[in-house]
């Protein structure tokens, strides 16, 4: 099985759970404490893609969310093969931020970069503010698949990252 | 003035201090590491192996993906590359922060090599992290506050609407009762020979009194729920008895409209830990709702189905009325919610909210099944008592 290394970036508003998603995906752990990320934290995780006969070492860039998105996206996205957009199912405004990040990607020439949308904190769906229809609309507009995820329970986390890895692998084959 | 000797010793001390905070990596034009200084080796991916002669992006994964950018610096197309606030987990599980910068090794148009500077900015980073953390927490609190404010505002508006509706709804039955009572009082001669038969008149008065009573109950109950004082006094009862009682009361009224009320109960008692008065309230609200929306004719069926295997009993309140559109079903149990179709009928939007509250206080669940033009069924599932 061929081994390749790819850089992916997590983008999304502050406190949507980007760092928790990475922690759950890489270490299988979760903490309820909220610690804001500044700058970038890089983690590594190998993913096997039997369908594509590839083992992909993912270098996961967990980027700070919030007001500094323009600085972050333009500076840190060089060489990224894919992005995970994250929003919080309990905060409607975070879905709008996904669009802002997507526009930012287009501005810096990353049009058509493989992307998945993770609608996180699905374990808190009783406090849900985002409807399926709204997610479908954004997902169609950005042309990226989406998954519900919960960094707390682990639901949808592996599937989300694997889905992006497969998209990257398929794109690598065709280019 | 310091002597030459002490100046040199200060300079070497300064260099020593810098070496503990800064790492320098010299890189050739093939992006291979030529030499290192300071903390560079310790920050490489494999700190035990000498990184000299290793590819730059293999030793510092932060730079993976920047190969083209680095080439552009070598070619003089870009002046430098900066990666700020790179997080690294330290041995005690905390986070250290570093700034990475790459510059040309010389000031020629096209450089022969590059210099990577890695600066430990942990103290500054921690301060920034704490500021960002406070800012983000404040923003979250603001968002929650503005959401709570919006909810309060909308609840307040609903309350105003409710008060005006309640005033109207209280007046309607009272005026019917007054009119019919007046008619009976002022009629001269034999009442049976008047325009309205006494039985009809009294049944109308009874119907309106029941409605008035249930409206006042709802208002009082809402007040208790809001104050967290909604008492439920449970005891082991045959859950069928309060339903039979309410159904009998309604029958007298519904007989005068072309509405049939069928009650399917089991022969044996079904024991549930429940508050009989609250169960009657549930039945009153649900049968009353059906009767209201059926208009002049239709069928209401109340069934009790015990499921000992699941240790529960289902109370089903079904009608063949106009039904509720699917999109409106989710909101049915919200406080003050009234379906658009209900606007032509009297009502306050309290009934189903109270029914749900009572059900949940009995550790039960409520669900609705409805199809437009076919009818509606409310199902209340309650746990069967296992107490002897």
XYZ file of C-alpha atoms in Angstrom:
563
model
C 0.000 0.000 0.000
C 1.408 3.382 -1.049
C 2.025 5.927 1.759
C 1.529 9.615 1.124
C 1.564 12.631 3.387
C -1.044 15.398 3.123
C -1.655 18.603 5.006
C -5.218 19.447 5.947
C -6.566 22.462 7.842
C -9.503 22.870 10.195
C -11.438 26.097 9.757
C -14.363 27.458 11.711
C -15.526 30.044 14.210
C -14.156 30.069 17.754
C -15.476 27.467 20.198
C -17.024 25.193 17.555
C -14.816 22.349 18.798
C -12.028 22.173 16.209
C -9.304 21.280 18.728
C -11.609 18.773 20.437
C -12.335 17.111 17.087
C -8.610 16.740 16.398
C -8.013 15.407 19.902
C -10.824 12.869 19.538
C -9.606 11.835 16.075
C -5.922 11.577 16.979
C -5.968 10.505 20.629
C -9.542 9.249 21.117
C -9.952 11.629 24.059
C -12.285 14.467 25.001
C -12.316 17.148 27.654
C -15.197 19.472 28.504
C -12.788 22.316 29.312
C -12.690 25.020 26.692
C -9.192 26.234 25.807
C -9.007 28.791 22.993
C -6.371 28.052 20.380
C -4.082 30.826 19.221
C -1.986 30.353 16.094
C -1.812 26.750 14.995
C -1.369 23.299 16.470
C -0.247 20.510 14.203
C -1.033 16.851 14.815
C -0.403 13.711 12.809
C -2.616 10.719 12.151
C -2.320 7.945 9.584
C -5.488 6.937 7.748
C -5.832 3.830 5.632
C -7.901 4.122 2.486
C -8.346 0.557 1.235
C -10.590 1.656 -1.626
C -7.781 3.780 -3.011
C -4.974 1.419 -1.910
C -3.346 4.267 -0.037
C -2.129 4.964 3.480
C -2.369 8.683 4.078
C -0.415 10.413 6.833
C -2.536 13.398 7.658
C -0.837 16.497 9.019
C -3.734 18.224 10.691
C -3.505 21.973 11.148
C -5.824 23.100 13.883
C -6.137 26.839 13.276
C -7.394 29.506 15.651
C -10.987 30.501 14.964
C -12.595 33.883 15.372
C -11.893 37.365 14.145
C -8.417 36.689 12.765
C -9.595 34.437 9.970
C -8.123 36.533 7.138
C -4.657 36.414 8.698
C -4.953 32.710 9.415
C -6.231 31.479 6.109
C -3.872 33.444 3.919
C -0.785 32.659 6.010
C -1.229 29.058 7.002
C -3.083 27.387 4.155
C -0.117 27.086 1.798
C 0.293 23.508 0.660
C -2.989 22.336 2.190
C -4.572 19.462 0.276
C -7.963 19.768 1.963
C -9.974 21.542 4.606
C -12.412 20.509 7.307
C -14.967 23.257 7.866
C -16.525 23.092 11.313
C -19.648 24.681 12.732
C -21.516 24.214 16.010
C -25.054 22.814 15.749
C -26.073 24.877 18.812
C -24.921 28.244 17.378
C -26.520 29.406 14.151
C -23.937 32.150 13.572
C -21.169 29.543 13.198
C -22.777 28.240 9.997
C -22.562 31.723 8.491
C -18.881 31.800 9.434
C -18.347 28.665 7.334
C -19.338 30.760 4.314
C -16.950 33.534 5.346
C -14.093 31.013 5.537
C -15.068 29.535 2.203
C -14.996 32.985 0.585
C -11.588 33.540 2.134
C -10.372 30.270 0.599
C -11.557 31.400 -2.813
C -9.827 34.752 -2.382
C -6.443 33.113 -1.831
C -6.846 30.839 -4.858
C -7.991 27.683 -3.107
C -11.090 27.302 -5.273
C -12.191 23.665 -5.496
C -9.937 22.421 -2.665
C -11.398 19.167 -1.254
C -13.516 20.020 1.776
C -15.962 18.471 4.226
C -18.312 20.224 6.590
C -18.607 18.870 10.133
C -21.685 20.024 12.040
C -20.241 19.485 15.492
C -21.618 19.139 19.058
C -24.382 16.851 17.798
C -24.576 15.379 21.313
C -26.225 18.706 22.251
C -28.933 18.390 19.631
C -31.632 19.348 22.132
C -30.190 22.875 21.927
C -29.955 22.661 18.178
C -30.179 25.943 16.246
C -29.240 24.727 12.774
C -31.743 22.816 10.652
C -30.891 20.083 8.143
C -32.163 22.266 5.318
C -29.739 25.076 6.180
C -26.836 22.613 6.248
C -27.930 21.078 2.935
C -28.036 24.539 1.371
C -24.525 25.513 2.483
C -23.179 22.085 1.618
C -24.619 22.382 -1.901
C -23.282 25.906 -2.275
C -19.778 24.909 -1.183
C -20.048 21.566 -3.019
C -18.768 19.599 -0.064
C -20.207 16.627 1.823
C -21.264 17.115 5.427
C -21.527 15.012 8.551
C -22.918 15.510 12.005
C -20.131 15.032 14.518
C -19.556 14.983 18.231
C -16.059 15.369 19.572
C -17.514 14.245 22.896
C -18.985 10.910 21.818
C -16.799 10.443 18.748
C -19.836 10.168 16.464
C -19.045 11.137 12.880
C -15.443 12.110 13.639
C -13.622 9.221 11.919
C -16.162 9.315 9.101
C -15.643 13.031 8.550
C -11.859 12.852 8.341
C -11.959 9.650 6.260
C -14.363 11.312 3.872
C -11.907 14.192 3.352
C -8.965 11.797 2.953
C -10.888 9.928 0.250
C -11.721 13.169 -1.546
C -8.042 14.193 -1.475
C -6.946 10.783 -2.694
C -9.474 10.799 -5.544
C -8.431 14.303 -6.543
C -4.732 13.302 -6.496
C -5.525 10.456 -8.904
C -7.253 12.734 -11.373
C -4.635 15.507 -11.321
C 32.342 51.672 32.188
C 32.787 47.872 31.995
C 36.236 46.548 31.224
C 36.840 44.749 27.929
C 36.975 41.447 29.799
C 33.602 41.919 31.579
C 31.995 43.165 28.345
C 33.057 39.976 26.561
C 31.714 37.893 29.430
C 28.354 39.780 29.250
C 28.254 39.171 25.507
C 28.754 35.450 25.968
C 26.097 35.415 28.710
C 23.689 37.181 26.335
C 24.489 34.630 23.640
C 23.855 31.824 26.116
C 20.484 33.322 27.092
C 19.500 33.751 23.441
C 20.519 30.167 22.670
C 17.988 28.962 25.206
C 15.208 30.889 23.474
C 16.180 30.810 19.828
C 17.004 28.089 17.354
C 18.810 28.717 14.077
C 18.846 26.321 11.150
C 20.980 26.904 8.075
C 19.512 25.366 4.921
C 21.051 24.926 1.497
C 19.344 25.580 -1.830
C 18.054 21.980 -1.950
C 16.215 22.612 1.342
C 18.620 20.309 3.215
C 19.785 21.270 6.710
C 23.458 22.288 6.810
C 23.844 23.168 10.490
C 21.903 24.133 13.618
C 22.314 26.343 16.667
C 20.446 26.949 19.904
C 17.236 25.025 20.523
C 16.768 23.924 16.890
C 17.867 20.308 17.303
C 15.640 19.874 20.373
C 12.608 21.113 18.452
C 13.075 18.798 15.480
C 10.729 15.901 14.900
C 13.306 13.329 16.007
C 15.328 15.182 18.605
C 17.570 12.148 19.270
C 18.868 12.012 15.676
C 21.185 14.686 14.322
C 19.137 16.586 11.762
C 22.083 17.882 9.766
C 21.817 16.593 6.149
C 18.089 15.903 6.635
C 15.405 17.543 4.436
C 14.031 20.623 6.227
C 10.336 19.664 5.939
C 10.987 16.188 7.376
C 12.589 17.599 10.503
C 10.057 20.394 11.040
C 6.572 19.212 10.027
C 5.294 22.771 10.407
C 7.072 23.549 7.128
C 5.563 20.634 5.187
C 3.544 22.093 2.332
C 5.632 25.282 2.203
C 8.237 23.841 -0.202
C 7.123 26.111 -3.074
C 7.074 29.153 -0.792
C 10.621 28.331 0.391
C 11.757 27.988 -3.235
C 10.283 31.419 -3.920
C 12.421 32.877 -1.102
C 15.500 31.185 -2.539
C 14.701 32.677 -5.956
C 14.217 36.121 -4.487
C 10.503 36.170 -5.381
C 9.434 36.360 -1.735
C 11.305 38.239 1.021
C 10.545 35.830 3.888
C 8.071 33.370 5.439
C 6.601 33.741 8.898
C 4.554 31.225 10.873
C 3.443 32.759 14.112
C 2.295 31.126 17.325
C 3.035 27.533 16.429
C 1.812 25.379 19.347
C 3.978 22.544 20.677
C 2.987 20.322 23.578
C 5.703 20.299 26.245
C 6.743 17.421 28.477
C 4.377 18.446 31.277
C 1.381 18.436 28.903
C 1.210 22.247 28.617
C 1.667 24.255 25.461
C 4.769 26.159 24.368
C 4.512 28.714 21.580
C 7.057 29.380 18.835
C 7.457 31.773 15.903
C 9.038 30.254 12.785
C 10.626 32.583 10.190
C 12.672 31.798 7.101
C 14.945 34.409 5.499
C 17.482 34.292 2.645
C 20.998 33.496 3.949
C 22.419 36.475 2.070
C 21.134 39.674 0.525
C 21.807 38.661 -3.100
C 18.968 38.565 -5.629
C 19.020 34.786 -5.643
C 20.168 33.210 -2.401
C 22.414 30.161 -1.987
C 20.680 29.169 1.184
C 18.210 30.082 3.891
C 18.132 30.725 7.595
C 15.282 29.371 9.702
C 14.799 31.210 12.990
C 12.702 29.555 15.670
C 11.866 31.770 18.618
C 10.321 30.510 21.828
C 7.581 33.035 22.596
C 5.814 30.966 25.276
C 5.482 33.782 27.829
C 3.979 36.157 25.263
C 1.903 33.301 23.794
C 0.385 32.419 27.163
C -0.560 36.043 27.701
C -2.149 36.204 24.253
C -3.918 32.893 24.794
C -5.383 34.147 28.033
C -6.577 37.359 26.344
C -8.148 35.433 23.456
C -9.720 32.979 25.899
C -11.320 35.815 27.875
C -12.472 37.515 24.677
C -14.044 34.306 23.353
C -15.728 33.472 26.658
C -17.105 37.000 26.785
C -18.435 36.651 23.243
C -20.083 33.331 24.098
C -21.675 34.889 27.181
C -22.880 37.824 25.064
C -24.377 35.449 22.502
C -26.162 33.478 25.234
C -27.390 36.663 26.846
C -28.748 38.107 23.618
C -30.436 34.788 22.837
C -32.031 34.664 26.283
C -33.086 38.269 25.811
C -34.696 37.495 22.457
C -36.522 34.509 23.984
C -37.783 36.651 26.856
C -38.912 39.314 24.436
C -40.803 36.823 22.308
C -42.326 35.186 25.407
C -43.440 38.604 26.577
C -45.099 39.280 23.237
C -46.798 35.892 23.368
C -48.003 36.648 26.875
C -49.597 39.894 25.697
C -51.325 38.031 22.872
C -52.373 35.344 25.338
C -53.869 37.883 27.753
C -55.980 39.476 25.047
C -57.073 36.024 23.795
C -57.827 34.831 27.323
C -59.941 37.930 28.021
C -61.881 37.263 24.824
C -62.221 33.553 25.548
C -63.451 34.166 29.077
C -66.074 36.577 27.826
C -67.524 34.283 25.097
C -68.762 31.422 27.331
C -69.933 33.898 29.966
C -72.089 35.720 27.440
C -73.600 32.393 26.253
C -74.340 31.413 29.870
C -75.834 34.849 30.614
C -77.979 34.863 27.476
C -79.431 31.393 28.060
C -79.945 31.955 31.792
C -81.703 35.218 31.040
C -83.852 33.456 28.449
C -84.944 30.863 31.000
C -85.520 33.437 33.739
C -87.566 35.843 31.646
C -89.621 33.244 29.784
C -93.183 33.366 30.839
C -95.294 30.234 30.847
C -94.237 26.636 30.316
C -90.524 26.405 29.529
C -91.139 23.310 27.407
C -93.217 25.370 25.046
C -90.604 28.091 24.509
C -88.331 28.417 21.460
C -85.534 26.479 23.177
C -86.063 23.254 25.050
C -84.703 23.387 28.649
C -82.551 20.312 28.062
C -80.837 22.010 25.113
C -80.381 25.270 27.020
C -78.910 23.578 30.093
C -76.587 21.481 27.982
C -75.291 24.656 26.303
C -74.790 26.257 29.713
C -73.009 23.121 30.933
C -70.792 23.014 27.832
C -69.763 26.631 28.269
C -69.197 26.178 32.003
C -66.918 23.207 31.348
C -64.955 25.237 28.828
C -64.753 28.209 31.200
C -63.600 25.973 34.013
C -60.905 24.342 31.917
C -59.678 27.749 30.715
C -59.343 29.030 34.279
C -57.605 25.771 35.256
C -55.111 26.207 32.436
C -54.311 29.762 33.462
C -53.828 28.751 37.089
C -51.725 25.763 36.075
C -49.470 27.855 33.878
C -48.852 30.177 36.772
C -47.913 27.220 38.975
C -45.639 25.691 36.328
C -43.832 29.013 35.850
C -43.281 29.307 39.599
C -42.044 25.719 39.786
C -44.976 24.794 42.013
C -47.034 22.367 39.977
C -48.003 19.721 42.497
C -48.544 16.116 41.450
C -49.898 13.835 44.156
C -49.436 10.328 42.877
C -51.050 7.235 44.265
C -51.709 3.814 42.828
C -54.839 4.192 40.705
C -56.642 2.336 37.946
C -55.698 4.704 35.143
C -58.999 3.943 33.347
C -61.235 5.474 36.030
C -60.411 9.177 35.513
C -60.801 8.684 31.765
C -64.235 7.076 32.192
C -65.307 9.958 34.431
C -64.237 12.639 31.951
C -65.724 10.760 28.987
C -69.087 10.561 30.756
C -69.062 14.294 31.414
C -68.296 15.045 27.786
C -70.909 12.618 26.463
C -73.759 14.741 27.814
C -72.474 17.727 25.868
C -71.389 15.951 22.695
C -74.725 14.150 22.353
C -76.265 17.475 21.331
C -73.714 17.874 18.578
C -73.453 15.044 16.161
C -70.221 13.792 17.754
C -69.815 10.264 19.044
C -67.407 9.482 21.852
C -66.222 5.896 22.058
C -64.278 4.602 25.037
C -62.268 1.372 24.815
C -61.092 0.236 28.215
C -59.856 -3.095 29.495
C -61.802 -5.264 31.908
C -59.078 -5.510 34.508
C -57.675 -2.495 36.305
C -54.396 -1.066 35.012
C -52.421 0.236 37.959
C -50.381 3.350 37.496
C -48.771 5.688 40.039
C -50.622 8.815 39.015
C -52.509 11.874 40.137
C -56.133 11.160 39.145
C -57.029 14.855 38.909
C -54.099 15.583 36.596
C -54.992 12.592 34.401
C -58.528 13.997 34.189
C -56.987 17.288 33.138
C -55.118 15.528 30.327
C -58.333 13.854 29.174
C -60.267 17.110 29.421
C -57.760 18.955 27.283
C -57.378 16.278 24.628
C -61.099 15.358 24.308
C -61.987 19.056 24.472
C -59.493 19.827 21.686
C -60.926 17.103 19.462
C -64.489 18.291 20.136
C -63.510 21.849 19.280
C -61.947 21.042 15.915
C -64.581 18.475 14.854
C -67.246 21.150 14.480
C -70.773 19.737 14.128
C -70.025 16.068 13.549
C -67.377 13.422 13.874
C -65.928 10.695 16.065
C -63.697 10.706 19.100
C -62.217 7.473 20.361
C -60.372 7.097 23.656
C -58.520 3.811 24.136
C -56.425 2.347 26.908
C -53.901 -0.265 25.793
C -51.731 -1.971 28.378
C -48.388 -3.436 27.336
C -47.152 -5.468 30.330
C -44.078 -6.695 28.402
C -42.902 -3.122 28.021
C -44.285 -2.259 31.451
C -46.316 0.633 30.070
C -49.836 1.670 29.234
C -50.798 3.795 26.239
C -53.678 6.263 26.446
C -54.860 7.036 22.916
C -57.038 10.020 22.086
C -58.070 9.806 18.436
C -60.440 11.833 16.261
C -61.361 12.009 12.588
C -61.046 15.782 12.469
C -59.137 18.028 10.060
C -55.654 16.799 11.165
C -52.493 18.823 11.698
C -49.955 19.545 8.940
C -46.646 17.747 9.576
C -44.602 20.941 9.828
C -46.772 22.226 12.667
C -46.675 19.017 14.698
C -43.208 19.676 16.186
C -44.346 22.965 17.713
C -47.650 21.706 19.098
C -46.413 21.333 22.659
C -44.727 24.728 22.860
C -46.161 27.264 25.250
C -48.778 29.529 23.604
C -48.378 27.798 20.231
C -51.522 27.692 18.150
C -51.643 26.214 14.667
C -52.670 28.658 11.954
C -55.810 26.550 11.444
C -56.777 27.020 15.105
C -57.129 30.778 14.831
C -60.834 30.552 13.995
C -61.489 28.608 17.213
C -61.202 29.882 20.742
C -58.091 28.763 22.612
C -55.012 30.014 24.373
C -52.204 27.698 23.306
C -51.818 26.458 26.878
C -53.623 23.108 26.783
C -51.079 20.873 25.066
C -48.194 22.496 26.924
C -49.897 21.588 30.194
C -50.735 18.081 28.960
C -47.060 17.539 28.098
C -45.942 18.923 31.458
C -48.325 16.624 33.353
C -47.237 13.615 31.253
C -43.565 14.283 31.881
C -44.176 14.783 35.602
C -45.590 11.229 35.508
C -42.372 10.043 33.810
C -44.357 9.440 30.651
C -44.033 10.495 27.035
C -46.453 12.113 24.621
C -46.481 11.885 20.847
C -48.805 12.887 18.064
C -49.752 11.129 14.835
C -51.760 13.170 12.404
C -52.634 13.369 8.750
C -54.460 16.258 7.170
C -58.151 15.564 6.508
C -57.850 12.140 8.173
C -57.549 12.931 11.864
C -55.233 13.121 14.821
C -54.171 10.729 17.561
C -52.342 11.754 20.717
C -50.555 8.920 22.481
C -49.572 9.184 26.114
C -47.418 6.371 27.464
C -47.151 5.949 31.206
C -45.209 3.383 33.244
C -47.333 0.684 34.833
C -46.955 0.471 38.593
C -45.075 -2.575 39.820
C -45.848 -1.775 43.460
C -47.858 -4.408 45.257
